[in-house]
Coordinates of C-alpha atoms and ligand atoms in Angstrom, one line a residue:
Chain I
M1 CA 97.5 -62.8 79.3
F2 CA 96.6 -63.9 82.3
S3 CA 92.9 -64.4 81.8
N4 CA 93.1 -68.1 81.4
F5 CA 95.1 -68.9 84.9
D6 CA 93.2 -70.1 87.2
F7 CA 94.8 -69.2 91.0
E8 CA 91.8 -71.0 92.5
V9 CA 94.3 -74.1 92.1
V10 CA 96.7 -72.0 94.6
R11 CA 94.4 -71.3 97.0
R12 CA 92.8 -75.3 97.4
S13 CA 96.0 -76.5 97.3
L14 CA 96.9 -73.9 99.9
P15 CA 96.7 -76.4 103.2
Y16 CA 98.5 -79.1 101.2
L17 CA 101.4 -76.2 100.3
F18 CA 101.9 -75.1 103.5
Y19 CA 101.8 -78.1 106.3
E20 CA 102.9 -80.7 104.6
G21 CA 105.6 -78.8 102.3
M22 CA 106.6 -76.1 103.9
T23 CA 106.6 -77.5 106.8
F24 CA 108.9 -80.1 105.2
T25 CA 111.2 -77.4 103.7
V26 CA 111.3 -75.2 106.7
T27 CA 112.8 -78.0 109.7
L28 CA 115.5 -78.9 107.1
T29 CA 116.3 -75.3 106.8
A30 CA 116.6 -75.1 110.7
L31 CA 117.7 -78.7 111.2
S32 CA 120.6 -78.0 108.7
A33 CA 121.7 -74.5 109.4
L34 CA 121.7 -75.9 113.4
G35 CA 124.1 -79.2 112.1
G36 CA 125.9 -77.3 110.0
L37 CA 126.6 -74.8 112.7
I38 CA 127.6 -77.2 114.8
F39 CA 130.0 -79.7 112.4
G40 CA 131.9 -76.0 110.5
T41 CA 132.0 -74.8 114.2
A42 CA 134.0 -78.4 115.6
I43 CA 136.2 -77.8 111.4
A44 CA 136.9 -74.6 111.7
L45 CA 138.6 -75.4 115.4
M46 CA 140.8 -78.3 113.8
R47 CA 141.7 -75.9 110.9
L48 CA 142.6 -73.5 113.4
S49 CA 144.4 -75.6 115.7
G50 CA 147.6 -75.9 115.9
F51 CA 148.3 -79.5 114.7
K52 CA 149.2 -79.8 111.3
I53 CA 146.8 -82.8 110.6
L54 CA 144.3 -82.5 111.7
G55 CA 143.8 -78.4 109.8
R56 CA 144.9 -80.5 107.0
I57 CA 142.3 -82.8 106.9
A58 CA 139.7 -80.2 107.7
G59 CA 141.2 -78.3 105.0
V60 CA 140.7 -81.0 102.3
Y61 CA 137.1 -81.4 103.6
V62 CA 135.8 -78.3 102.6
D63 CA 137.4 -78.1 100.2
F64 CA 136.0 -81.2 98.4
M65 CA 132.4 -80.2 99.2
R66 CA 132.4 -76.7 98.2
S67 CA 133.8 -77.9 94.5
L68 CA 131.1 -80.2 93.9
P69 CA 127.0 -79.3 92.8
L70 CA 125.0 -80.2 95.4
V71 CA 122.4 -82.2 93.8
L72 CA 124.8 -84.6 92.9
V73 CA 125.8 -84.4 96.2
I74 CA 122.1 -85.3 97.6
F75 CA 120.9 -87.6 95.2
W76 CA 124.4 -89.7 94.8
F77 CA 124.6 -89.5 98.9
Y78 CA 120.5 -91.4 99.4
F79 CA 122.2 -94.0 96.9
L80 CA 125.3 -94.8 99.2
V81 CA 124.8 -94.1 102.5
P82 CA 122.5 -97.3 102.8
Y83 CA 125.6 -99.1 102.4
I84 CA 128.6 -97.1 103.9
G85 CA 125.6 -97.9 107.1
Q86 CA 126.1 -101.3 106.2
W87 CA 130.0 -100.8 105.8
V88 CA 130.2 -98.9 110.0
T89 CA 127.3 -101.5 111.4
G90 CA 128.1 -104.7 109.8
A91 CA 125.1 -105.4 108.4
S92 CA 124.3 -108.5 106.1
R93 CA 122.0 -106.0 104.2
P94 CA 122.3 -102.7 103.0
I95 CA 120.8 -100.1 105.6
S96 CA 117.9 -98.1 104.3
V97 CA 118.1 -94.8 105.4
G98 CA 115.0 -92.6 104.7
A99 CA 114.7 -90.0 101.9
F100 CA 114.6 -87.2 104.8
A101 CA 117.5 -88.6 107.1
S102 CA 119.4 -89.2 104.0
S103 CA 119.2 -85.7 102.4
L104 CA 119.1 -84.1 106.6
I105 CA 122.5 -85.4 107.1
T106 CA 124.0 -84.2 103.4
F107 CA 123.0 -81.1 103.7
I108 CA 124.5 -80.9 107.3
M109 CA 127.5 -82.5 105.9
F110 CA 128.2 -79.8 102.7
E111 CA 126.6 -76.4 105.1
A112 CA 129.3 -78.1 108.0
A113 CA 132.0 -76.7 105.1
Y114 CA 130.2 -73.6 103.9
F115 CA 129.6 -72.6 108.0
S116 CA 133.2 -73.7 109.2
E117 CA 134.7 -70.5 106.6
I118 CA 132.5 -68.3 108.2
M119 CA 132.8 -69.3 111.5
R120 CA 136.9 -70.0 110.9
A121 CA 136.5 -65.5 110.1
G122 CA 134.9 -65.4 112.7
I123 CA 136.9 -66.4 115.1
Q124 CA 140.2 -64.7 113.6
S125 CA 138.6 -61.5 113.6
I126 CA 138.7 -61.5 117.8
S127 CA 141.9 -60.0 118.6
R128 CA 144.6 -62.5 120.1
G129 CA 144.3 -60.9 123.8
Q130 CA 140.9 -62.2 124.7
P131 CA 142.2 -65.7 124.4
A132 CA 145.1 -64.6 126.5
A133 CA 142.4 -62.5 129.5
A134 CA 141.1 -65.6 129.5
N135 CA 143.8 -68.0 129.6
A136 CA 145.7 -66.2 131.8
L137 CA 142.3 -66.2 134.6
G138 CA 143.2 -70.3 134.4
L139 CA 141.0 -70.8 131.8
T140 CA 140.8 -74.3 129.7
Y141 CA 141.5 -74.3 125.4
A142 CA 138.1 -75.6 125.5
Q143 CA 136.7 -73.4 127.8
T144 CA 138.5 -69.7 126.8
M145 CA 136.5 -70.9 123.0
R146 CA 133.2 -72.1 125.0
Y147 CA 133.2 -68.6 126.7
V148 CA 134.9 -66.2 125.2
V149 CA 135.8 -67.0 121.5
L150 CA 133.0 -68.5 119.7
P151 CA 130.4 -66.2 121.5
Q152 CA 131.5 -63.0 120.1
A153 CA 132.4 -65.0 117.0
F154 CA 129.4 -65.6 116.5
R155 CA 127.8 -63.0 117.3
N156 CA 130.1 -60.8 114.7
M157 CA 129.1 -63.8 112.2
L158 CA 125.6 -64.0 112.6
P159 CA 124.5 -61.8 109.8
V160 CA 127.1 -63.5 107.4
L161 CA 125.5 -66.7 108.7
I162 CA 122.0 -66.2 108.7
T163 CA 123.0 -65.0 104.7
Q164 CA 123.5 -68.4 104.2
T165 CA 121.0 -70.1 106.2
I166 CA 119.0 -68.3 103.6
V167 CA 120.9 -70.4 100.0
L168 CA 120.3 -72.6 102.4
F169 CA 116.8 -72.7 102.9
Q170 CA 116.4 -71.9 99.0
D171 CA 118.8 -74.6 98.4
T172 CA 116.6 -77.2 100.2
S173 CA 114.2 -76.9 97.4
L174 CA 117.7 -79.5 95.4
V175 CA 115.5 -82.7 97.1
Y176 CA 113.0 -82.5 94.4
V177 CA 116.0 -85.3 92.9
L178 CA 114.5 -87.3 95.7
S179 CA 110.8 -86.8 95.0
I180 CA 110.4 -85.9 98.2
T181 CA 107.3 -83.4 99.4
D182 CA 109.6 -80.5 100.1
F183 CA 107.4 -77.0 99.7
L184 CA 108.7 -76.7 95.8
G185 CA 107.9 -80.5 95.7
A186 CA 104.2 -79.5 97.0
A187 CA 103.3 -77.4 94.6
S188 CA 105.2 -78.7 91.2
K189 CA 102.9 -82.3 92.5
V190 CA 100.0 -80.5 92.6
A191 CA 101.3 -78.3 89.2
Q192 CA 101.4 -82.1 87.4
R193 CA 98.0 -83.9 88.3
D194 CA 95.6 -80.5 87.9
G195 CA 97.8 -79.3 84.9
R196 CA 99.0 -75.9 86.5
L197 CA 102.6 -75.5 85.5
V198 CA 102.5 -71.9 85.5
E199 CA 100.3 -71.3 88.3
M200 CA 102.3 -73.2 90.7
Y201 CA 105.8 -72.5 89.8
L202 CA 104.8 -69.2 89.8
F203 CA 103.1 -69.1 93.0
A204 CA 106.1 -71.1 94.6
A205 CA 109.1 -68.7 93.4
I206 CA 106.9 -65.6 95.5
V207 CA 106.7 -67.5 98.1
Y208 CA 110.7 -68.1 98.4
F209 CA 110.9 -64.9 97.1
T210 CA 109.4 -63.1 99.9
I211 CA 110.6 -65.0 102.6
S212 CA 114.0 -64.8 101.8
C213 CA 114.0 -61.0 101.1
V214 CA 111.9 -60.2 104.7
A215 CA 114.5 -62.5 106.0
S216 CA 117.9 -60.0 104.0
F217 CA 115.9 -57.0 105.5
G218 CA 115.6 -58.9 108.6
V219 CA 119.8 -59.0 108.4
R220 CA 120.6 -56.0 107.7
R221 CA 118.3 -53.9 110.4
L222 CA 120.6 -57.4 112.9
Q223 CA 123.9 -56.1 110.6
A224 CA 123.4 -51.9 111.6
R225 CA 122.7 -53.4 115.7
I226 CA 125.4 -54.9 115.5
A227 CA 127.8 -52.2 114.1
I228 CA 126.1 -50.4 117.3
I229 CA 127.6 -52.8 119.8
R230 CA 131.1 -52.8 119.4
Chain S
M1 CA 157.7 -66.3 144.2
I2 CA 158.9 -65.5 141.1
E3 CA 162.2 -67.0 139.9
I4 CA 163.2 -66.1 136.5
S5 CA 166.7 -67.4 135.5
H6 CA 168.7 -67.7 132.2
V7 CA 165.5 -67.3 130.2
D8 CA 165.9 -66.9 126.5
K9 CA 163.2 -67.2 123.7
W10 CA 163.6 -66.5 119.9
Y11 CA 160.2 -66.1 117.9
S12 CA 162.2 -67.3 115.1
P13 CA 165.2 -68.7 114.3
S14 CA 167.5 -65.6 113.4
F15 CA 165.3 -63.4 115.9
Q16 CA 165.7 -63.6 119.7
V17 CA 164.2 -61.5 122.0
L18 CA 164.7 -62.5 124.9
T19 CA 168.6 -63.4 126.1
D20 CA 170.1 -64.5 129.3
C21 CA 167.0 -63.3 131.7
T22 CA 167.8 -63.4 135.4
T23 CA 166.1 -62.1 137.6
S24 CA 163.6 -62.8 141.0
V25 CA 160.5 -60.9 142.3
T26 CA 159.9 -62.0 145.8
K27 CA 156.6 -62.0 148.5
G28 CA 155.1 -58.7 149.1
E29 CA 158.0 -56.5 146.1
V30 CA 157.1 -54.6 143.6
V31 CA 159.3 -55.1 140.5
V32 CA 158.9 -52.4 137.9
V33 CA 160.1 -53.5 134.1
C34 CA 160.7 -50.7 131.7
G35 CA 162.8 -49.8 128.4
P36 CA 162.8 -49.2 124.7
S37 CA 159.4 -50.1 122.6
G38 CA 160.0 -53.5 121.8
S39 CA 163.4 -54.2 124.2
G40 CA 161.0 -57.2 125.2
K41 CA 159.1 -56.0 128.7
S42 CA 155.2 -57.6 127.3
T43 CA 157.3 -61.5 126.3
L44 CA 159.1 -60.9 129.3
I45 CA 155.9 -61.2 131.7
K46 CA 154.8 -62.5 129.4
C47 CA 156.8 -65.5 130.0
V48 CA 155.8 -65.4 133.7
N49 CA 152.8 -67.5 133.5
A50 CA 153.7 -69.4 130.2
L51 CA 151.5 -67.3 127.8
E52 CA 154.5 -67.4 125.3
P53 CA 156.6 -70.1 125.5
F54 CA 160.1 -70.4 126.0
Q55 CA 162.9 -72.1 124.5
K56 CA 165.9 -71.4 127.5
G57 CA 166.1 -71.8 130.7
D58 CA 163.2 -72.2 134.3
I59 CA 160.9 -69.7 135.3
S60 CA 158.8 -71.1 138.7
V61 CA 156.2 -69.1 140.1
D62 CA 155.8 -69.7 144.1
G63 CA 158.0 -72.7 143.3
T64 CA 155.8 -74.8 140.1
K65 CA 157.8 -74.8 137.1
V66 CA 156.2 -72.7 134.2
N67 CA 158.3 -74.6 131.3
D68 CA 157.3 -77.8 132.7
P69 CA 154.9 -79.5 130.6
R70 CA 153.9 -81.1 133.5
T71 CA 152.3 -78.2 135.1
N72 CA 149.0 -77.8 135.0
L73 CA 149.0 -74.4 133.4
P74 CA 145.5 -73.0 134.2
K75 CA 146.1 -74.0 137.4
L76 CA 149.4 -71.8 137.9
R77 CA 148.0 -69.2 135.8
S78 CA 144.3 -68.6 138.1
R79 CA 146.4 -67.8 141.0
V80 CA 148.8 -65.0 138.5
G81 CA 147.0 -62.0 138.2
M82 CA 147.3 -60.5 134.7
V83 CA 146.6 -57.0 133.2
F84 CA 146.6 -56.6 129.6
Q85 CA 147.2 -53.3 128.1
H86 CA 144.2 -52.5 126.1
F87 CA 142.3 -54.4 129.1
E88 CA 141.1 -57.5 127.5
L89 CA 137.5 -57.1 129.1
F90 CA 134.8 -59.6 127.4
P91 CA 132.8 -57.3 125.6
H92 CA 129.6 -60.0 125.5
L93 CA 129.3 -60.2 128.8
K94 CA 128.4 -57.6 131.5
I95 CA 131.0 -55.8 133.5
I96 CA 129.8 -57.9 136.9
D97 CA 130.0 -61.5 134.2
N98 CA 133.0 -60.6 133.4
L99 CA 134.6 -60.8 137.2
C100 CA 132.6 -64.0 138.0
L101 CA 133.1 -65.6 134.7
A102 CA 136.4 -67.5 135.9
Q103 CA 135.9 -68.0 139.5
Q104 CA 132.8 -69.9 138.7
K105 CA 134.7 -71.6 136.2
V106 CA 138.5 -72.1 136.9
L107 CA 137.5 -71.8 140.8
D108 CA 134.4 -74.2 140.9
R109 CA 132.8 -71.1 143.0
S110 CA 128.6 -70.8 142.7
R111 CA 127.3 -68.0 141.0
D112 CA 125.7 -66.3 144.4
K113 CA 129.7 -66.5 145.9
A114 CA 131.0 -64.7 143.1
M115 CA 128.4 -61.9 142.5
A116 CA 129.7 -61.4 145.6
K117 CA 133.1 -60.9 145.4
G118 CA 132.6 -59.5 142.3
M119 CA 130.7 -56.7 143.9
Q120 CA 133.0 -56.4 146.6
L121 CA 136.0 -55.8 143.8
L122 CA 133.6 -53.3 141.9
E123 CA 133.4 -51.1 144.9
R124 CA 136.5 -51.3 145.7
V125 CA 137.8 -50.3 142.4
G126 CA 134.8 -47.2 142.8
L127 CA 133.2 -49.2 140.1
K128 CA 129.7 -50.6 142.4
E129 CA 126.9 -48.5 139.7
Q130 CA 128.9 -50.6 136.3
A131 CA 128.0 -53.7 137.4
Q132 CA 125.3 -54.3 134.8
K133 CA 126.6 -52.7 132.1
F134 CA 129.0 -53.7 129.7
P135 CA 132.2 -53.0 128.6
A136 CA 131.6 -51.3 126.2
N137 CA 129.8 -48.0 127.6
L138 CA 132.8 -47.5 129.9
S139 CA 136.3 -45.1 129.6
G140 CA 138.8 -46.4 129.4
G141 CA 139.9 -45.7 132.6
Q142 CA 137.2 -47.7 134.2
Q143 CA 137.4 -50.5 131.7
Q144 CA 141.3 -50.6 133.5
R145 CA 139.8 -51.0 136.5
V146 CA 137.6 -53.5 135.9
A147 CA 140.1 -56.0 134.5
I148 CA 142.0 -55.2 137.7
A149 CA 138.5 -56.0 140.1
R150 CA 138.7 -59.5 137.2
A151 CA 142.3 -60.6 138.2
L152 CA 142.1 -59.6 142.1
A153 CA 138.5 -61.6 141.9
M154 CA 140.4 -65.1 141.3
D155 CA 142.4 -64.3 145.0
P156 CA 146.0 -64.2 143.2
I157 CA 149.4 -64.8 144.9
V158 CA 151.0 -62.4 142.5
M159 CA 149.7 -59.9 140.2
L160 CA 151.3 -58.6 136.8
F161 CA 150.6 -55.7 134.6
D162 CA 151.8 -55.2 131.5
E163 CA 151.5 -51.2 130.2
P164 CA 148.3 -51.1 132.2
T165 CA 148.2 -46.8 131.9
S166 CA 149.3 -46.8 128.4
A167 CA 146.6 -47.6 126.5
L168 CA 144.8 -44.3 128.8
D169 CA 144.4 -40.7 128.0
P170 CA 146.2 -38.8 130.8
E171 CA 142.7 -37.9 132.5
M172 CA 142.8 -40.9 133.7
V173 CA 145.9 -42.8 134.2
S174 CA 145.6 -41.6 137.8
E175 CA 143.0 -43.3 138.0
V176 CA 143.9 -46.6 137.1
L177 CA 146.9 -46.0 139.5
D178 CA 145.7 -44.8 142.5
V179 CA 144.4 -48.5 142.7
M180 CA 147.5 -50.1 142.1
V181 CA 148.8 -47.9 144.3
D182 CA 146.7 -49.0 146.7
L183 CA 147.5 -52.3 146.2
A184 CA 150.7 -52.2 146.7
H185 CA 150.2 -50.8 150.0
E186 CA 148.4 -54.0 150.3
G187 CA 151.4 -56.2 150.1
M188 CA 150.6 -57.6 147.0
T189 CA 153.2 -59.0 144.6
M190 CA 154.0 -57.4 142.1
M191 CA 155.5 -56.7 138.8
V192 CA 154.4 -54.1 136.6
V193 CA 155.7 -53.1 133.1
T194 CA 154.8 -48.9 133.6
H195 CA 156.6 -45.6 132.1
E196 CA 155.3 -44.4 135.3
M197 CA 158.0 -43.4 136.5
G198 CA 156.0 -41.4 139.7
F199 CA 154.8 -45.1 140.1
A200 CA 157.9 -46.8 140.4
R201 CA 159.2 -43.4 143.0
K202 CA 156.5 -44.3 145.0
V203 CA 156.2 -48.1 145.3
A204 CA 158.3 -50.2 143.4
N205 CA 161.0 -51.6 145.5
R206 CA 163.1 -52.6 142.6
V207 CA 163.4 -51.6 139.8
I208 CA 164.5 -53.4 135.8
F209 CA 165.5 -52.4 132.4
M210 CA 165.3 -54.1 129.5
D211 CA 167.2 -53.0 126.4
R212 CA 167.4 -55.3 123.6
G213 CA 166.3 -58.2 125.1
E214 CA 168.6 -58.1 127.8
I215 CA 168.1 -57.1 131.6
V216 CA 170.4 -53.9 131.4
E217 CA 169.9 -53.6 134.5
D218 CA 168.0 -54.5 138.1
A219 CA 168.5 -52.2 140.9
P220 CA 166.8 -51.4 143.7
K221 CA 164.3 -48.2 143.1
D222 CA 166.8 -45.3 145.3
D223 CA 170.2 -46.5 143.2
F224 CA 168.1 -46.9 139.7
F225 CA 166.8 -43.6 139.9
G226 CA 170.6 -41.8 141.9
K227 CA 172.4 -43.0 139.4
P228 CA 172.3 -46.3 136.5
R229 CA 175.2 -47.6 136.1
S230 CA 174.7 -48.5 132.6
D231 CA 174.6 -45.5 129.7
R232 CA 171.7 -47.4 128.4
A233 CA 169.7 -47.1 130.8
Q234 CA 171.1 -42.9 131.6
K235 CA 169.9 -42.2 127.8
F236 CA 166.6 -43.6 128.3
L237 CA 165.8 -42.8 131.6
S238 CA 166.2 -38.6 130.6
K239 CA 164.5 -39.2 127.9
I240 CA 161.3 -40.1 129.5
L241 CA 161.8 -38.2 132.4
S242 CA 162.2 -34.7 130.2
H243 CA 158.6 -35.4 129.6
Ligands
ATP301 N1 154.1 -63.1 118.2 C1 155.3 -62.3 117.5 N2 156.2 -62.5 116.9 C2 157.2 -62.3 116.3 N3 157.3 -61.1 117.1 C3 157.5 -60.8 117.6 C4 156.6 -61.0 118.3 N4 155.3 -60.5 119.7 C5 156.6 -59.5 119.3 N5 157.6 -59.6 118.9 C6 158.5 -58.7 118.9 O1 160.1 -59.3 119.7 C7 159.8 -57.6 120.2 C8 160.0 -57.8 120.5 O2 158.9 -57.4 121.8 P1 157.7 -57.2 123.1 O3 156.5 -57.1 122.5 O4 157.7 -58.4 124.3 O5 158.3 -55.6 123.6 P2 158.2 -54.5 124.6 O6 159.6 -54.1 125.1 O7 156.8 -55.0 125.3 O8 157.3 -52.9 123.8 P3 156.4 -52.4 123.7 O9 157.9 -50.9 124.6 O10 156.5 -51.9 122.7 O11 154.7 -52.9 124.1 C9 159.8 -57.0 118.9 O12 159.7 -56.0 118.2 C10 158.2 -57.6 118.7 O13 158.3 -56.5 117.4
MG302 MG1 155.0 -53.9 125.7

């Protein structure tokens, strides 16, 4: 059955697949995870703050983002951002936002909803005595969060955060709807051009699978180490 | 130094934890607070540095009203040392960094100065060798001594202790009490929630007995141990002294 497969096409397109495609995928994943973590932490702090209105706003945002299919958000955002930009800046024409910027903003906003729930659980896992001790030493709310609570929450949640990032890594392939050349996009372009769909998609699957698997394995080892520290 | 007058506190409209609590701690005085579990001792001591808010009455520390919204609470708290039942060292920081964090962030001390002060205090509580370890690698007694050193690093004008030895294995109680006795002898103003009556006998000036949110008895040490006026204090004393 494999006799009429041509894996030479994979070998020939490797530089393209990795230098262009994988670089894009990894960059998008890393920046989205970082941005999502920062905004997600802010949202988590809003939800846990004593201010009811802030908490409500954050809660609605999270629920809203989590009840939409990611691919739709990517799609709509790409078309809406130019107009939102126009409205915000008061420009006369829609702002042109590149596909990369648009997808990055989308992923950050989308991931922020998920990361915020993780960080919220992380913050709640810290005993109340910790912020009390920090406050008793004279640290302000912001300092208590920055130096005492968040570092511990982050450390405790690191395995879950990485697992979520692995999911994100796979989800970035959805930018194909904007015909962006991410890893899957690159594979798909070669596949179409050379008419080698099965080979290219098989190879793409193996690459995603391998990277995710290795990362998951790393997470499990990390989990064991954190369990020892605690 | 600490003035507590007519403090009432409710956790919910139907649950009053503190009822008309009035007492004071003067400079250099050691006051021991005791009473049955749930009587509001922790709550009262946490009101002193505003870790817990209260609805009625006033508390002032060194002339500053803690329940005044204009009071700079972080600044006030930095001058009031507090030691908790469960140590509350920061587990992600090395021992020395536990001692340096607030010195640097709150008092704006340089890293070098904070380190020097930290090492000096670790030496004082006999834990200089542990400076580079993490809290989880220390015994309970050692952790509590670090917690005391951490509070002292801020040069507090008064120290609050909330059952500092009740989470410790019996053989570690004395190493912590020794540090506290030394502090008392040096003239530190202290308010100590504890059931260690040996400690109270040795260094307390006054003993406060609380029950159901009220200060039932507030007497000089000798009077308290001699003949507590209230039935409840007598019962409590005979109970904890019998074991
Ligand atoms: N955050 C809280 N919300 C509601 N109730 C509380 C809260 N903290 C304490 N309480 C209740 O208030 C009462 C007094 O608690 P507190 O911790 O001050 O007692 P305590 O004298 O320190 O007791 P213990 O010896 O057990 O430490 C208890 O009945 C407790 O259940
Ligand atoms: Mg208590």
